[in-house]
PDB file of C-alpha atoms and ligand atoms in Angstrom:
ATOM      1  CA  UNK J  16      -0.426   0.125  -0.020  1.00 78.00           C
ATOM      2  CA  UNK J  17       1.263   3.850  -1.141  1.00 95.00           C
ATOM      3  CA  UNK J  18       1.774   5.807   2.637  1.00 98.00           C
ATOM      4  CA  UNK J  19      -0.088   8.706   2.493  1.00 98.00           C
ATOM      5  CA  UNK J  20       1.900  11.697   2.848  1.00 98.00           C
ATOM      6  CA  UNK J  21       1.309  13.646   5.628  1.00 98.00           C
ATOM      7  CA  UNK J  22       2.217  17.503   6.774  1.00 99.00           C
ATOM      8  CA  UNK J  23       2.019  18.392  10.537  1.00 98.00           C
ATOM      9  CA  UNK J  24       0.971  22.282  11.388  1.00 98.00           C
ATOM     10  CA  UNK J  25       2.500  23.280  14.874  1.00 98.00           C
ATOM     11  CA  UNK J  26       3.240  26.398  16.347  1.00 98.00           C
ATOM     12  CA  UNK J  27       5.245  25.214  19.610  1.00 98.00           C
ATOM     13  CA  UNK J  28       7.106  22.829  21.139  1.00 97.00           C
ATOM     14  CA  UNK J  29       5.791  19.704  18.486  1.00 98.00           C
ATOM     15  CA  UNK J  30       5.000  16.556  21.797  1.00 98.00           C
ATOM     16  CA  UNK J  31       2.295  15.527  19.323  1.00 98.00           C
ATOM     17  CA  UNK J  32       4.226  16.126  16.112  1.00 98.00           C
ATOM     18  CA  UNK J  33       7.201  13.684  17.945  1.00 98.00           C
ATOM     19  CA  UNK J  34       3.752  11.240  18.979  1.00 98.00           C
ATOM     20  CA  UNK J  35       3.049  11.008  14.709  1.00 98.00           C
ATOM     21  CA  UNK J  36       6.812  10.494  14.076  1.00 98.00           C
ATOM     22  CA  UNK J  37       7.743   7.394  16.339  1.00 98.00           C
ATOM     23  CA  UNK J  38       3.837   6.118  15.217  1.00 98.00           C
ATOM     24  CA  UNK J  39       5.340   6.504  11.591  1.00 98.00           C
ATOM     25  CA  UNK J  40       8.369   4.525  12.744  1.00 98.00           C
ATOM     26  CA  UNK J  41       5.673   1.182  13.186  1.00 97.00           C
ATOM     27  CA  UNK J  42       5.735  -1.596  10.538  1.00 97.00           C
ATOM     28  CA  UNK J  43       2.574  -1.351   8.180  1.00 97.00           C
ATOM     29  CA  UNK J  44       2.208   1.977   9.766  1.00 98.00           C
ATOM     30  CA  UNK J  45      -0.064   3.722   6.045  1.00 98.00           C
ATOM     31  CA  UNK J  46       1.102   7.658   6.508  1.00 98.00           C
ATOM     32  CA  UNK J  47       4.689   9.566   6.806  1.00 98.00           C
ATOM     33  CA  UNK J  48       4.866  12.509   7.876  1.00 98.00           C
ATOM     34  CA  UNK J  49       7.189  14.734   5.094  1.00 98.00           C
ATOM     35  CA  UNK J  50       6.742  18.025   5.882  1.00 98.00           C
ATOM     36  CA  UNK J  51       6.079  20.039   9.058  1.00 98.00           C
ATOM     37  CA  UNK J  52       5.037  23.742   8.594  1.00 98.00           C
ATOM     38  CA  UNK J  53       5.464  26.511  11.639  1.00 98.00           C
ATOM     39  CA  UNK J  54       3.657  30.508  11.320  1.00 98.00           C
ATOM     40  CA  UNK J  55       5.915  30.901  14.245  1.00 98.00           C
ATOM     41  CA  UNK J  56       9.424  31.044  13.724  1.00 97.00           C
ATOM     42  CA  UNK J  57      11.913  29.110  15.792  1.00 97.00           C
ATOM     43  CA  UNK J  58       9.338  26.818  17.513  1.00 98.00           C
ATOM     44  CA  UNK J  59      10.784  23.983  18.917  1.00 98.00           C
ATOM     45  CA  UNK J  60       8.325  21.549  17.177  1.00 98.00           C
ATOM     46  CA  UNK J  61      10.751  22.638  13.885  1.00 98.00           C
ATOM     47  CA  UNK J  62      13.770  20.951  15.454  1.00 98.00           C
ATOM     48  CA  UNK J  63      11.990  17.617  16.231  1.00 98.00           C
ATOM     49  CA  UNK J  64      11.334  17.645  12.536  1.00 98.00           C
ATOM     50  CA  UNK J  65      14.170  18.576  11.620  1.00 98.00           C
ATOM     51  CA  UNK J  66      16.111  15.760  13.543  1.00 98.00           C
ATOM     52  CA  UNK J  67      14.199  13.274  12.314  1.00 98.00           C
ATOM     53  CA  UNK J  68      14.864  14.395   8.621  1.00 98.00           C
ATOM     54  CA  UNK J  69      11.544  16.033   7.753  1.00 98.00           C
ATOM     55  CA  UNK J  70      10.968  19.046   6.006  1.00 98.00           C
ATOM     56  CA  UNK J  71       9.986  22.418   7.510  1.00 98.00           C
ATOM     57  CA  UNK J  72       7.911  25.693   6.803  1.00 98.00           C
ATOM     58  CA  UNK J  73       7.699  28.569   8.230  1.00 98.00           C
ATOM     59  CA  UNK J  74       5.156  30.635   7.349  1.00 98.00           C
ATOM     60  CA  UNK J  75       4.506  33.464   9.580  1.00 96.00           C
ATOM     61  CA  UNK J  76       1.240  34.918  10.089  1.00 96.00           C
ATOM     62  CA  UNK J  77       2.151  38.187  11.595  1.00 94.00           C
ATOM     63  CA  UNK J  78       0.756  41.099   9.321  1.00 93.00           C
ATOM     64  CA  UNK J  79      -1.063  38.593   6.732  1.00 96.00           C
ATOM     65  CA  UNK J  80      -4.618  38.695   6.363  1.00 96.00           C
ATOM     66  CA  UNK J  81      -6.206  35.175   7.208  1.00 96.00           C
ATOM     67  CA  UNK J  82      -7.174  34.530   3.893  1.00 97.00           C
ATOM     68  CA  UNK J  83      -3.362  35.240   1.993  1.00 98.00           C
ATOM     69  CA  UNK J  84      -1.762  32.687   5.242  1.00 98.00           C
ATOM     70  CA  UNK J  85      -4.695  30.356   4.625  1.00 98.00           C
ATOM     71  CA  UNK J  86      -3.165  30.503   0.505  1.00 98.00           C
ATOM     72  CA  UNK J  87       0.883  30.300   1.421  1.00 98.00           C
ATOM     73  CA  UNK J  88      -0.259  27.175   3.481  1.00 98.00           C
ATOM     74  CA  UNK J  89      -1.902  25.410   0.448  1.00 98.00           C
ATOM     75  CA  UNK J  90       0.286  26.120  -1.694  1.00 98.00           C
ATOM     76  CA  UNK J  91       2.847  24.456   0.715  1.00 98.00           C
ATOM     77  CA  UNK J  92       0.840  21.355   0.928  1.00 98.00           C
ATOM     78  CA  UNK J  93       0.156  21.263  -2.903  1.00 98.00           C
ATOM     79  CA  UNK J  94       3.584  21.791  -3.986  1.00 98.00           C
ATOM     80  CA  UNK J  95       4.356  19.018  -1.244  1.00 98.00           C
ATOM     81  CA  UNK J  96       1.766  16.981  -2.848  1.00 98.00           C
ATOM     82  CA  UNK J  97       0.255  16.115   0.646  1.00 98.00           C
ATOM     83  CA  UNK J  98      -2.788  13.758   0.711  1.00 98.00           C
ATOM     84  CA  UNK J  99      -3.432  14.453   4.582  1.00 98.00           C
ATOM     85  CA  UNK J 100      -2.767  16.989   6.661  1.00 98.00           C
ATOM     86  CA  UNK J 101      -2.730  17.425  11.170  1.00 98.00           C
ATOM     87  CA  UNK J 102      -2.868  20.270  13.097  1.00 98.00           C
ATOM     88  CA  UNK J 103      -0.599  19.503  16.450  1.00 98.00           C
ATOM     89  CA  UNK J 104      -0.813  22.860  19.305  1.00 97.00           C
ATOM     90  CA  UNK J 105      -1.331  25.546  15.626  1.00 97.00           C
ATOM     91  CA  UNK J 106      -2.611  28.256  17.124  1.00 96.00           C
ATOM     92  CA  UNK J 107      -4.076  29.908  14.298  1.00 96.00           C
ATOM     93  CA  UNK J 108      -7.908  29.301  12.420  1.00 95.00           C
ATOM     94  CA  UNK J 109      -7.978  28.899   8.524  1.00 96.00           C
ATOM     95  CA  UNK J 110     -11.137  30.728   6.826  1.00 96.00           C
ATOM     96  CA  UNK J 111     -14.029  28.959   5.230  1.00 97.00           C
ATOM     97  CA  UNK J 112     -12.355  28.539   1.944  1.00 97.00           C
ATOM     98  CA  UNK J 113      -9.125  26.899   3.588  1.00 98.00           C
ATOM     99  CA  UNK J 114     -11.123  24.243   5.318  1.00 97.00           C
ATOM    100  CA  UNK J 115     -13.688  23.641   3.112  1.00 96.00           C
ATOM    101  CA  UNK J 116     -10.733  23.045   0.287  1.00 97.00           C
ATOM    102  CA  UNK J 117      -9.210  20.203   3.054  1.00 98.00           C
ATOM    103  CA  UNK J 118     -12.382  18.864   4.410  1.00 97.00           C
ATOM    104  CA  UNK J 119     -11.853  15.239   5.049  1.00 97.00           C
ATOM    105  CA  UNK J 120      -8.069  15.489   5.200  1.00 98.00           C
ATOM    106  CA  UNK J 121      -7.430  17.721   7.976  1.00 98.00           C
ATOM    107  CA  UNK J 122      -7.269  16.733  11.207  1.00 98.00           C
ATOM    108  CA  UNK J 123      -6.639  18.768  14.963  1.00 98.00           C
ATOM    109  CA  UNK J 124      -6.247  17.681  18.507  1.00 98.00           C
ATOM    110  CA  UNK J 125      -7.976  19.337  21.020  1.00 98.00           C
ATOM    111  CA  UNK J 126      -7.239  18.869  25.120  1.00 98.00           C
ATOM    112  CA  UNK J 127     -10.966  18.699  26.068  1.00 98.00           C
ATOM    113  CA  UNK J 128     -13.420  16.171  25.548  1.00 98.00           C
ATOM    114  CA  UNK J 129     -15.282  18.618  22.859  1.00 98.00           C
ATOM    115  CA  UNK J 130     -17.810  19.659  22.485  1.00 98.00           C
ATOM    116  CA  UNK J 131     -16.876  20.992  25.816  1.00 98.00           C
ATOM    117  CA  UNK J 132     -14.116  23.338  26.435  1.00 98.00           C
ATOM    118  CA  UNK J 133     -13.584  24.499  22.914  1.00 97.00           C
ATOM    119  CA  UNK J 134     -11.130  27.446  22.660  1.00 96.00           C
ATOM    120  CA  UNK J 135      -8.239  27.986  24.277  1.00 96.00           C
ATOM    121  CA  UNK J 136      -6.893  28.123  28.162  1.00 98.00           C
ATOM    122  CA  UNK J 137      -8.520  24.701  27.884  1.00 98.00           C
ATOM    123  CA  UNK J 138      -7.126  23.284  31.109  1.00 98.00           C
ATOM    124  CA  UNK J 139      -7.901  26.494  32.888  1.00 98.00           C
ATOM    125  CA  UNK J 140     -11.704  26.050  31.863  1.00 98.00           C
ATOM    126  CA  UNK J 141     -11.909  22.595  32.916  1.00 98.00           C
ATOM    127  CA  UNK J 142     -10.338  23.596  36.635  1.00 98.00           C
ATOM    128  CA  UNK J 143     -12.821  26.234  37.009  1.00 98.00           C
ATOM    129  CA  UNK J 144     -15.705  24.513  36.065  1.00 98.00           C
ATOM    130  CA  UNK J 145     -15.042  22.281  38.412  1.00 98.00           C
ATOM    131  CA  UNK J 146     -15.475  18.756  36.278  1.00 98.00           C
ATOM    132  CA  UNK J 147     -13.875  15.448  37.509  1.00 98.00           C
ATOM    133  CA  UNK J 148     -13.053  14.468  33.846  1.00 98.00           C
ATOM    134  CA  UNK J 149     -11.810  15.338  30.956  1.00 98.00           C
ATOM    135  CA  UNK J 150      -9.389  14.474  28.091  1.00 98.00           C
ATOM    136  CA  UNK J 151      -8.856  15.074  24.751  1.00 98.00           C
ATOM    137  CA  UNK J 152     -10.272  14.871  20.959  1.00 98.00           C
ATOM    138  CA  UNK J 153      -8.999  14.220  17.503  1.00 98.00           C
ATOM    139  CA  UNK J 154     -11.597  15.365  14.582  1.00 98.00           C
ATOM    140  CA  UNK J 155     -11.786  16.605  11.434  1.00 98.00           C
ATOM    141  CA  UNK J 156     -11.956  19.970  11.242  1.00 97.00           C
ATOM    142  CA  UNK J 157     -14.659  22.252   9.853  1.00 96.00           C
ATOM    143  CA  UNK J 158     -14.912  25.637   9.191  1.00 94.00           C
ATOM    144  CA  UNK J 159     -16.574  25.963  13.017  1.00 93.00           C
ATOM    145  CA  UNK J 160     -14.348  26.363  15.054  1.00 92.00           C
ATOM    146  CA  UNK J 161     -13.197  22.779  17.198  1.00 94.00           C
ATOM    147  CA  UNK J 162     -16.700  21.418  16.660  1.00 95.00           C
ATOM    148  CA  UNK J 163     -15.630  19.268  14.022  1.00 97.00           C
ATOM    149  CA  UNK J 164     -16.253  15.467  13.966  1.00 98.00           C
ATOM    150  CA  UNK J 165     -15.365  13.490  16.390  1.00 98.00           C
ATOM    151  CA  UNK J 166     -12.379  11.002  15.274  1.00 98.00           C
ATOM    152  CA  UNK J 167     -11.515   9.624  18.751  1.00 98.00           C
ATOM    153  CA  UNK J 168     -11.814  10.930  21.977  1.00 98.00           C
ATOM    154  CA  UNK J 169      -9.871   9.268  25.274  1.00 98.00           C
ATOM    155  CA  UNK J 170     -10.852  10.307  28.674  1.00 98.00           C
ATOM    156  CA  UNK J 171      -8.371  11.172  32.013  1.00 98.00           C
ATOM    157  CA  UNK J 172      -9.803  12.200  35.987  1.00 98.00           C
ATOM    158  CA  UNK J 173      -9.026  15.680  37.289  1.00 98.00           C
ATOM    159  CA  UNK J 174      -7.737  15.555  40.567  1.00 98.00           C
ATOM    160  CA  UNK J 175      -8.138  17.381  43.815  1.00 97.00           C
ATOM    161  CA  UNK J 176      -5.269  19.772  43.700  1.00 97.00           C
ATOM    162  CA  UNK J 177      -4.521  19.104  40.105  1.00 98.00           C
ATOM    163  CA  UNK J 178      -2.998  22.273  38.346  1.00 98.00           C
ATOM    164  CA  UNK J 179      -2.935  22.917  34.385  1.00 98.00           C
ATOM    165  CA  UNK J 180       0.944  21.532  34.493  1.00 98.00           C
ATOM    166  CA  UNK J 181      -0.342  18.484  36.259  1.00 98.00           C
ATOM    167  CA  UNK J 182      -3.381  18.253  34.695  1.00 98.00           C
ATOM    168  CA  UNK J 183      -2.047  19.040  30.793  1.00 98.00           C
ATOM    169  CA  UNK J 184       0.665  16.420  31.468  1.00 98.00           C
ATOM    170  CA  UNK J 185      -1.938  13.495  32.046  1.00 98.00           C
ATOM    171  CA  UNK J 186      -4.263  14.947  29.149  1.00 98.00           C
ATOM    172  CA  UNK J 187      -1.254  14.876  26.726  1.00 98.00           C
ATOM    173  CA  UNK J 188      -0.181  11.538  27.424  1.00 98.00           C
ATOM    174  CA  UNK J 189      -3.450  10.523  25.855  1.00 98.00           C
ATOM    175  CA  UNK J 190      -3.158  12.984  22.818  1.00 98.00           C
ATOM    176  CA  UNK J 191       0.393  11.021  21.807  1.00 98.00           C
ATOM    177  CA  UNK J 192      -1.759   7.375  22.517  1.00 98.00           C
ATOM    178  CA  UNK J 193      -5.089   9.113  19.909  1.00 98.00           C
ATOM    179  CA  UNK J 194      -3.473  10.558  17.433  1.00 98.00           C
ATOM    180  CA  UNK J 195      -1.403   8.430  15.921  1.00 98.00           C
ATOM    181  CA  UNK J 196      -4.279   6.068  16.049  1.00 98.00           C
ATOM    182  CA  UNK J 197      -6.581   8.492  14.491  1.00 98.00           C
ATOM    183  CA  UNK J 198      -4.298   9.154  10.982  1.00 98.00           C
ATOM    184  CA  UNK J 199      -3.928   5.933  10.864  1.00 98.00           C
ATOM    185  CA  UNK J 200      -8.183   4.935  10.544  1.00 98.00           C
ATOM    186  CA  UNK J 201      -7.925   8.383   8.474  1.00 98.00           C
ATOM    187  CA  UNK J 202      -5.005   7.064   6.634  1.00 98.00           C
ATOM    188  CA  UNK J 203      -6.624   3.631   6.242  1.00 98.00           C
ATOM    189  CA  UNK J 204      -9.956   5.211   5.079  1.00 97.00           C
ATOM    190  CA  UNK J 205     -11.282   3.347   7.610  1.00 98.00           C
ATOM    191  CA  UNK J 206     -12.922   6.489   8.601  1.00 98.00           C
ATOM    192  CA  UNK J 207     -13.958   9.531   6.532  1.00 98.00           C
ATOM    193  CA  UNK J 208     -16.110  12.821   6.336  1.00 97.00           C
ATOM    194  CA  UNK J 209     -19.402  11.924   4.917  1.00 96.00           C
ATOM    195  CA  UNK J 210     -22.305  14.344   4.810  1.00 93.00           C
ATOM    196  CA  UNK J 211     -20.553  16.522   7.734  1.00 93.00           C
ATOM    197  CA  UNK J 212     -20.053  13.564  10.090  1.00 96.00           C
ATOM    198  CA  UNK J 213     -17.381  11.038  10.679  1.00 97.00           C
ATOM    199  CA  UNK J 214     -18.098   7.646   9.608  1.00 97.00           C
ATOM    200  CA  UNK J 215     -16.531   4.341  10.523  1.00 97.00           C
ATOM    201  CA  UNK J 216     -15.607   0.982   8.522  1.00 93.00           C
ATOM    202  CA  UNK J 217     -13.821  -0.523  11.275  1.00 82.00           C
TER     203      UNK J 217
HETATM  204  C1  LIG F 324      -1.691  20.336  23.257  1.00 63.35           C
HETATM  205  O1  LIG F 324      -1.923  20.435  24.313  1.00 63.35           O
HETATM  206  C2  LIG F 324      -2.773  20.482  21.821  1.00 63.35           C
HETATM  207  O2  LIG F 324      -3.874  19.527  21.683  1.00 63.35           O
HETATM  208  C3  LIG F 324      -3.488  21.532  21.901  1.00 63.35           C
HETATM  209  O3  LIG F 324      -1.676  22.209  22.097  1.00 63.35           O
HETATM  210  C4  LIG F 324      -1.220  21.470  22.725  1.00 63.35           C
HETATM  211  C5  LIG F 324       0.527  21.308  21.741  1.00 63.35           C
HETATM  212  O4  LIG F 324       1.540  20.872  22.281  1.00 63.35           O
HETATM  213  N1  LIG F 324      -3.587  22.181  21.265  1.00 63.35           N
HETATM  214  P1  LIG F 324       2.286  19.940  21.207  1.00 63.35           P
HETATM  215  O5  LIG F 324       2.641  21.357  20.380  1.00 63.35           O
HETATM  216  O6  LIG F 324       2.061  19.044  20.354  1.00 63.35           O
HETATM  217  O7  LIG F 324       3.287  19.903  22.258  1.00 63.35           O
END
């Protein structure tokens, strides 16, 4: 089987990128990561990619209208013949045209059990709400922020005395587990976006 060509979009340290890279080393894994793009110059994740021999690009967003930034990302993805895009700690919101163009071929990870706690400062929101359980979600990216159909979720407990650091570390362990699983499902065609829903064939 030809491996799907994957690009990972990052803004930060890239621990999910590292987990995805590690997973692609598994024999028979149906995808390979061929490109990492950061909107933040010097993001730690760029070094993660370089050390793994993966091509990197920086596409700064500063001063660019959203559509122009999206167009640059889109051009880089097309030039690299990308099949699937994984957003991993990518802190920019795309315009509707970009989201539609890549619909079904672009995934995002979010550190909560969506639809609970979308947006930013997620662990702060979780702790402030006093809920006993949180987790993470890999979903198809759609034009509506953090509202695309779920591919996989994992739960973790919120424990007494938790801080943003302890909670995010617990959630991150699960992120690193489910993102490679979700990418595998999509790359194998076992989950696809159909009529605005995630259709499973597993
Ligand atoms: C993760 O918690 C991800 O869910 C969130 O930002 C964080 C990125 O971490 N959107 P990393 O850059 O993958 O280490």
